[in-house]
Coordinates of C-alpha atoms and ligand atoms in Angstrom, one line a residue:
X1 CA -0.3 0.2 0.2
X2 CA 2.9 2.7 0.2
X3 CA 2.4 3.5 -3.2
X4 CA -0.4 5.0 -2.6
X5 CA -2.0 6.9 -5.3
X6 CA -3.1 10.5 -5.2
X7 CA -7.0 9.3 -6.3
X8 CA -6.3 7.2 -3.1
X9 CA -5.8 9.8 -1.0
X10 CA -7.7 12.2 -2.1
X11 CA -11.1 10.3 -1.1
X12 CA -9.6 9.0 1.8
X13 CA -9.1 12.3 3.6
X14 CA -13.1 12.6 3.3
X15 CA -13.0 9.5 5.1
X16 CA -15.8 9.7 8.0
X17 CA -17.2 7.2 10.6
X18 CA -17.2 3.2 10.2
X19 CA -14.5 3.7 7.2
X20 CA -12.1 6.1 8.7
X21 CA -11.9 4.2 11.2
X22 CA -10.9 0.7 9.2
X23 CA -8.6 3.1 7.7
X24 CA -6.4 4.2 11.3
X25 CA -6.7 1.1 12.3
X26 CA -4.5 -0.2 9.5
X27 CA -2.1 2.8 9.4
X28 CA -1.6 1.4 13.1
X29 CA -1.2 -2.5 12.2
X30 CA 1.6 -1.0 9.7
X31 CA 3.4 1.6 11.9
X32 CA 3.7 -1.7 14.5
X33 CA 5.2 -4.1 12.2
X34 CA 7.4 -1.1 10.6
X35 CA 8.9 0.6 13.4
X36 CA 6.4 -1.2 15.9
X37 CA 4.4 -0.4 19.0
X38 CA 6.6 1.8 21.0
X39 CA 5.5 4.9 22.0
X40 CA 7.7 8.2 21.5
X41 CA 7.9 11.0 24.3
X42 CA 9.9 14.2 23.7
X43 CA 9.2 16.9 26.2
X44 CA 9.0 19.4 24.5
X45 CA 10.3 23.2 25.6
X46 CA 8.9 26.8 24.2
X47 CA 12.8 28.8 25.0
X48 CA 11.8 31.8 23.1
X49 CA 8.5 34.2 20.9
X50 CA 10.1 36.3 19.5
X51 CA 9.9 36.1 16.0
X52 CA 10.7 38.5 13.1
X53 CA 8.7 36.3 11.0
X54 CA 4.9 37.9 10.7
X55 CA 2.9 35.1 8.9
X56 CA -0.9 35.4 8.3
X57 CA -1.7 32.7 10.7
X58 CA 0.4 32.6 14.0
X59 CA -0.2 34.2 17.4
X60 CA 3.5 35.2 17.7
X61 CA 4.1 37.4 14.4
X62 CA 5.4 40.3 14.5
X63 CA 3.2 41.5 14.2
X64 CA 1.7 41.2 17.5
X65 CA 1.6 43.1 19.4
X66 CA -0.4 42.8 22.4
X67 CA 2.6 39.9 23.4
X68 CA 4.0 39.5 26.9
X69 CA 7.9 38.7 24.8
X70 CA 11.0 36.5 26.8
X71 CA 13.4 34.2 26.1
X72 CA 14.9 31.2 28.4
X73 CA 18.3 31.9 29.8
X74 CA 21.4 29.0 29.7
X75 CA 20.3 27.7 33.4
X76 CA 16.5 28.0 32.5
X77 CA 16.2 25.8 29.9
X78 CA 18.5 23.7 31.7
X79 CA 16.0 23.4 34.5
X80 CA 13.8 22.1 31.9
X81 CA 15.7 19.8 30.3
X82 CA 16.8 18.2 33.7
X83 CA 13.0 18.3 35.1
X84 CA 12.7 15.9 31.1
X85 CA 14.9 13.8 32.8
X86 CA 14.2 13.4 36.1
X87 CA 11.3 11.4 34.6
X88 CA 13.4 10.0 32.2
X89 CA 12.4 11.3 28.9
X90 CA 15.2 11.1 26.8
X91 CA 14.9 13.4 24.3
X92 CA 13.9 17.3 24.3
X93 CA 12.6 20.2 21.5
X94 CA 13.6 22.9 21.8
X95 CA 11.6 25.4 19.4
X96 CA 11.5 29.3 18.8
X97 CA 9.9 31.7 17.4
X98 CA 12.7 32.6 14.2
X99 CA 15.1 34.9 14.4
X100 CA 17.5 36.0 11.8
X101 CA 21.0 37.5 14.1
X102 CA 23.6 35.3 14.4
X103 CA 23.5 36.2 18.8
X104 CA 20.8 33.5 19.4
X105 CA 21.9 30.7 17.5
X106 CA 25.3 30.8 18.7
X107 CA 23.9 31.3 22.5
X108 CA 21.2 28.4 21.3
X109 CA 24.5 26.0 20.5
X110 CA 25.8 27.1 23.4
X111 CA 22.7 26.3 25.6
X112 CA 23.0 22.6 23.4
X113 CA 26.3 21.6 24.0
X114 CA 25.8 22.0 27.6
X115 CA 22.5 20.1 27.4
X116 CA 24.7 16.9 25.1
X117 CA 27.6 17.4 28.8
X118 CA 24.8 17.0 31.9
X119 CA 22.4 14.7 29.5
X120 CA 24.5 12.2 26.4
X121 CA 21.8 9.9 26.8
X122 CA 19.4 13.3 26.2
X123 CA 18.5 13.6 21.8
X124 CA 17.6 16.9 20.7
X125 CA 15.4 18.4 17.7
X126 CA 15.1 21.6 16.9
X127 CA 13.1 23.5 15.9
X128 CA 13.6 27.6 15.6
X129 CA 13.0 28.1 11.6
X130 CA 15.1 28.9 8.8
X131 CA 18.8 29.9 9.9
X132 CA 22.0 29.9 7.9
X133 CA 24.1 26.6 6.6
X134 CA 26.2 28.0 8.8
X135 CA 24.0 28.2 11.7
X136 CA 22.8 24.7 11.2
X137 CA 26.2 23.7 10.7
X138 CA 26.9 25.1 14.8
X139 CA 23.5 23.7 16.3
X140 CA 24.4 20.2 14.8
X141 CA 28.1 20.2 15.8
X142 CA 27.0 21.1 19.4
X143 CA 25.1 18.1 19.6
X144 CA 21.8 19.1 18.6
X145 CA 20.2 15.5 16.1
X146 CA 16.7 16.1 14.2
X147 CA 15.8 19.5 13.3
X148 CA 11.8 19.7 12.2
X149 CA 11.1 22.6 10.2
X150 CA 6.9 22.5 8.9
X151 CA 6.6 23.2 5.4
X152 CA 3.3 24.2 5.7
X153 CA 1.4 23.9 2.0
X154 CA 3.6 22.1 -0.5
X155 CA 2.3 24.9 -3.1
X156 CA 3.5 27.5 -3.7
X157 CA 0.2 29.6 -4.6
X158 CA -0.7 28.1 -2.1
X159 CA 2.2 29.2 0.4
X160 CA 1.6 32.9 -0.8
X161 CA -1.3 33.3 0.4
X162 CA -0.1 32.2 4.0
X163 CA 2.1 34.1 4.1
X164 CA 4.0 37.7 3.5
X165 CA 5.9 39.3 0.9
X166 CA 9.3 38.7 2.8
X167 CA 9.3 34.9 3.4
X168 CA 10.4 32.3 0.6
X169 CA 9.2 29.0 -0.2
X170 CA 11.7 28.8 -1.7
X171 CA 13.9 29.2 0.9
X172 CA 11.9 27.7 3.3
X173 CA 13.4 24.2 0.4
X174 CA 16.8 25.2 0.9
X175 CA 16.7 24.9 4.0
X176 CA 15.4 21.9 4.5
X177 CA 18.0 20.3 1.7
X178 CA 20.9 22.1 4.0
X179 CA 19.5 20.4 6.6
X180 CA 19.3 17.0 5.3
X181 CA 23.4 17.5 3.7
X182 CA 25.1 18.0 7.4
X183 CA 23.4 15.3 9.0
X184 CA 20.1 16.1 10.9
X185 CA 17.8 13.5 11.8
X186 CA 14.4 15.9 9.1
X187 CA 11.2 16.3 10.7
X188 CA 9.2 18.4 8.6
X189 CA 5.2 19.2 7.9
X190 CA 2.2 21.4 7.3
X191 CA -1.1 22.8 8.8
X192 CA -4.1 21.2 8.0
X193 CA -7.5 22.2 7.7
X194 CA -5.0 25.7 7.1
X195 CA -7.4 28.4 5.3
X196 CA -7.8 27.9 0.6
X197 CA -6.7 25.2 1.2
X198 CA -7.8 21.9 -0.4
X199 CA -7.8 18.2 -0.4
X200 CA -5.9 18.5 -3.5
X201 CA -3.2 20.5 -1.0
X202 CA -3.2 17.7 1.2
X203 CA -2.2 14.7 -1.1
X204 CA 0.2 17.1 -2.5
X205 CA 1.3 17.2 0.9
X206 CA 2.3 14.0 1.7
X207 CA 3.8 12.6 -1.9
X208 CA 6.1 16.2 -1.2
X209 CA 6.6 14.8 2.7
X210 CA 7.4 11.3 1.1
X211 CA 9.7 13.0 -2.0
X212 CA 12.0 14.8 0.5
X213 CA 12.3 11.6 2.6
X214 CA 11.5 12.8 5.6
X215 CA 12.8 11.1 9.1
X216 CA 10.4 12.3 11.3
X217 CA 6.5 14.6 11.0
X218 CA 5.1 17.1 13.5
X219 CA 1.5 18.4 11.8
X220 CA -1.5 19.2 12.7
X221 CA -4.5 21.1 12.3
X222 CA -4.5 24.8 11.8
X223 CA -6.8 27.3 14.4
X224 CA -7.3 30.3 14.5
X225 CA -5.6 33.3 16.1
X226 CA -7.7 35.5 17.6
X227 CA -4.7 38.7 16.8
X228 CA -4.2 37.2 13.3
X229 CA -5.4 38.5 9.6
X230 CA -7.3 35.3 8.8
X231 CA -8.7 34.3 11.9
X232 CA -12.2 36.4 10.5
X233 CA -12.4 33.9 8.1
X234 CA -14.9 30.9 8.6
X235 CA -13.9 27.5 10.4
X236 CA -15.0 24.3 11.0
X237 CA -13.3 22.5 14.1
X238 CA -14.8 19.1 13.4
X239 CA -13.6 19.2 10.1
X240 CA -10.5 20.1 11.4
X241 CA -9.6 17.2 13.5
X242 CA -11.7 14.5 11.6
X243 CA -8.1 15.6 8.1
X244 CA -6.1 15.7 10.6
X245 CA -6.7 12.7 11.8
X246 CA -7.1 10.9 7.6
X247 CA -3.7 12.7 7.2
X248 CA -2.2 11.0 10.1
X249 CA -3.4 7.9 8.9
X250 CA -2.3 8.3 5.2
X251 CA 1.0 10.0 5.7
X252 CA 1.3 7.1 8.4
X253 CA 0.5 4.4 4.7
X254 CA 2.2 6.3 2.3
X255 CA 5.4 6.6 5.0
X256 CA 5.5 4.1 7.4
X257 CA 9.1 3.6 9.3
X258 CA 8.8 7.9 9.7
X259 CA 8.5 9.2 12.9
X260 CA 5.5 10.8 13.7
X261 CA 3.9 12.9 16.8
X262 CA 0.7 13.5 17.3
X263 CA 0.7 17.4 18.6
X264 CA -0.8 19.7 20.1
X265 CA -3.2 21.5 18.0
X266 CA -5.7 18.0 18.3
X267 CA -5.4 18.6 22.1
X268 CA -7.2 21.4 21.6
X269 CA -9.9 20.1 19.3
X270 CA -10.9 17.7 21.5
X271 CA -9.9 16.5 25.2
X272 CA -8.7 13.3 24.0
X273 CA -6.4 14.1 21.1
X274 CA -3.3 12.4 21.1
X275 CA -4.9 9.3 22.5
X276 CA -6.7 9.7 18.6
X277 CA -3.6 10.7 17.0
X278 CA -1.9 7.2 18.4
X279 CA -4.6 5.6 17.6
X280 CA -4.7 7.0 13.8
X281 CA -1.0 5.7 13.5
X282 CA 0.9 7.6 15.1
X283 CA 3.8 7.2 17.4
X284 CA 5.8 10.3 19.2
X285 CA 3.9 12.7 21.7
X286 CA 5.5 16.1 22.9
X287 CA 4.3 17.7 26.6
X288 CA 5.3 20.3 27.7
X289 CA 8.3 21.5 29.6
X290 CA 7.9 24.7 29.2
X291 CA 8.7 26.6 32.1
X292 CA 4.5 27.3 33.0
X293 CA 4.3 31.0 33.8
X294 CA 5.6 31.0 30.1
X295 CA 3.2 29.5 28.2
X296 CA 0.8 32.0 28.2
X297 CA 3.0 33.0 25.9
X298 CA 3.6 31.1 23.6
X299 CA 0.1 31.1 22.0
X300 CA 0.5 30.2 17.8
X301 CA -3.4 29.5 18.5
X302 CA -6.5 30.5 20.8
X303 CA -6.6 28.4 23.4
X304 CA -3.6 26.0 22.7
X305 CA -3.5 24.2 26.4
X306 CA -1.3 25.8 28.6
X307 CA -2.5 24.2 31.7
X308 CA 0.8 22.5 34.3
X309 CA 0.2 18.9 35.9
X310 CA 3.2 17.8 37.9
X311 CA 5.5 16.4 35.8
X312 CA 4.9 12.7 37.9
X313 CA 1.6 12.7 37.1
X314 CA 1.7 14.1 33.9
X315 CA 4.1 11.8 32.4
X316 CA 2.0 8.8 34.8
X317 CA -1.4 9.9 32.2
X318 CA 0.5 9.5 29.3
X319 CA 1.7 6.0 29.1
X320 CA -1.7 5.3 30.3
X321 CA -2.6 6.8 28.2
X322 CA -0.1 4.9 25.0
X323 CA -1.2 1.5 27.3
X324 CA -4.6 2.5 26.7
X325 CA -4.0 3.4 22.6
X326 CA -2.9 -0.4 22.9
X327 CA 1.2 1.4 22.3
X328 CA 3.7 0.1 24.4
X329 CA 4.9 3.9 25.1
X330 CA 8.8 3.3 25.1
X331 CA 10.2 6.8 27.6
X332 CA 14.0 5.7 27.9
X333 CA 14.9 5.2 24.5
X334 CA 15.4 7.9 22.4
X335 CA 13.1 6.3 19.6
X336 CA 15.0 7.2 16.3
X337 CA 13.2 7.0 13.2
X338 CA 14.2 3.9 11.6
X339 CA 13.5 5.3 9.0
X340 CA 16.0 8.3 9.1
X341 CA 18.8 4.8 11.0
X342 CA 17.9 2.9 7.5
X343 CA 19.0 5.8 5.2
X344 CA 22.3 6.3 7.3
X345 CA 22.8 2.9 7.2
X346 CA 22.1 2.9 3.0
X347 CA 24.4 6.1 2.6
X348 CA 27.7 4.5 4.8
X349 CA 26.5 1.4 2.4
X350 CA 26.6 2.9 -0.9
Ligands
SAH1 N1 9.9 29.5 14.0 C1 9.6 27.9 14.0 C2 8.2 27.7 15.0 C3 6.9 28.5 14.6 S1 6.3 27.8 15.7 C4 9.8 27.5 12.6 O1 9.7 28.3 11.4 O2 9.5 26.6 11.9 C5 5.8 26.2 15.0 C6 4.9 25.2 14.2 O3 2.9 25.6 14.9 C7 4.7 26.1 13.2 O4 6.0 25.5 11.9 C8 3.1 26.6 12.7 O5 2.9 24.9 11.4 C9 2.1 25.7 13.2 N2 1.4 27.1 14.1 C10 1.6 28.0 13.7 N3 0.3 29.3 13.4 C11 -0.6 28.0 14.2 C12 -2.4 27.8 14.7 N4 -2.4 29.2 14.1 N5 -2.8 26.9 13.8 C13 -2.0 25.4 14.0 N6 -0.9 25.8 14.0 C14 0.4 26.9 13.7

């Protein structure tokens, strides 16, 4: 089934009810047979909400003057990583708004190498947006192994309608290529059910991600943010959730051996969003380890969950949720992408 066609994807995207359940069950079976039923955890740490970009959908866009800006210090970031490592997590994601100057990336390279020294077993994913090749290289050499840069949409014309003039689709692609050449495990993804998007776009997105040969995927439904220029457009949350889940199942079908996250946006649309994501074929969850008092300032979209829960309780609950979805929670396993391990092996032997 891995050579799923565009027509089949378009048709499957709108499935509901029993047929949708079958699609999701098949994706889970494929996941279990290919990458196992292990559930991997990544502690998500939002390191700064300062962003130079003005993406038309995003709550931390530079034109949103209501934001209270923050930038975690090196010590604060390390504290968040300590909290995750104390609970046996062996992977973290550091994410921030985008900055162009050399300073932030340099500072972050320092933080990454500190983390690597203190927690050699913890794998780091970075998600700092479009940086220069040198900056990516520096961060890689400092010890980061994975990078997540969503293409947001694979259709350049659609991209143009979601982003301001000065942002470049081609540069984003170039960044993904640079990351790959440097040796990162690369992650990408799209916003699902975003304004002006068609089912054909989403089918193309799946084929695009396959063609890009990604190792991991973080994609989630678009959710409006009240301070963004697109907030006035009509929005159907049920459709967003259903499409979000079907995209996970279809990407799993197209790329059985990659890591796919059940993202936070699913939780905004449903109390059991994470579980639904796992039941559709995802194998990664990203519990929040950002400082509780800063979470409300990293509002990418309205109603993003910010509630703080005692970390032990949070992890216990997620372990139980994983088990209830038929998975084996594997906290201590860094959960490298099987796809990446295979292609690395291939690169080394050819
Ligand atoms: N600066 C980094 C991280 C951006 S925030 C980068 O450019 O990669 C991480 C992701 O949040 C974005 O890639 C986008 O897909 C998602 N996001 C932003 N606004 C959103 C919204 N309104 N609804 C859903 N997801 C959103």
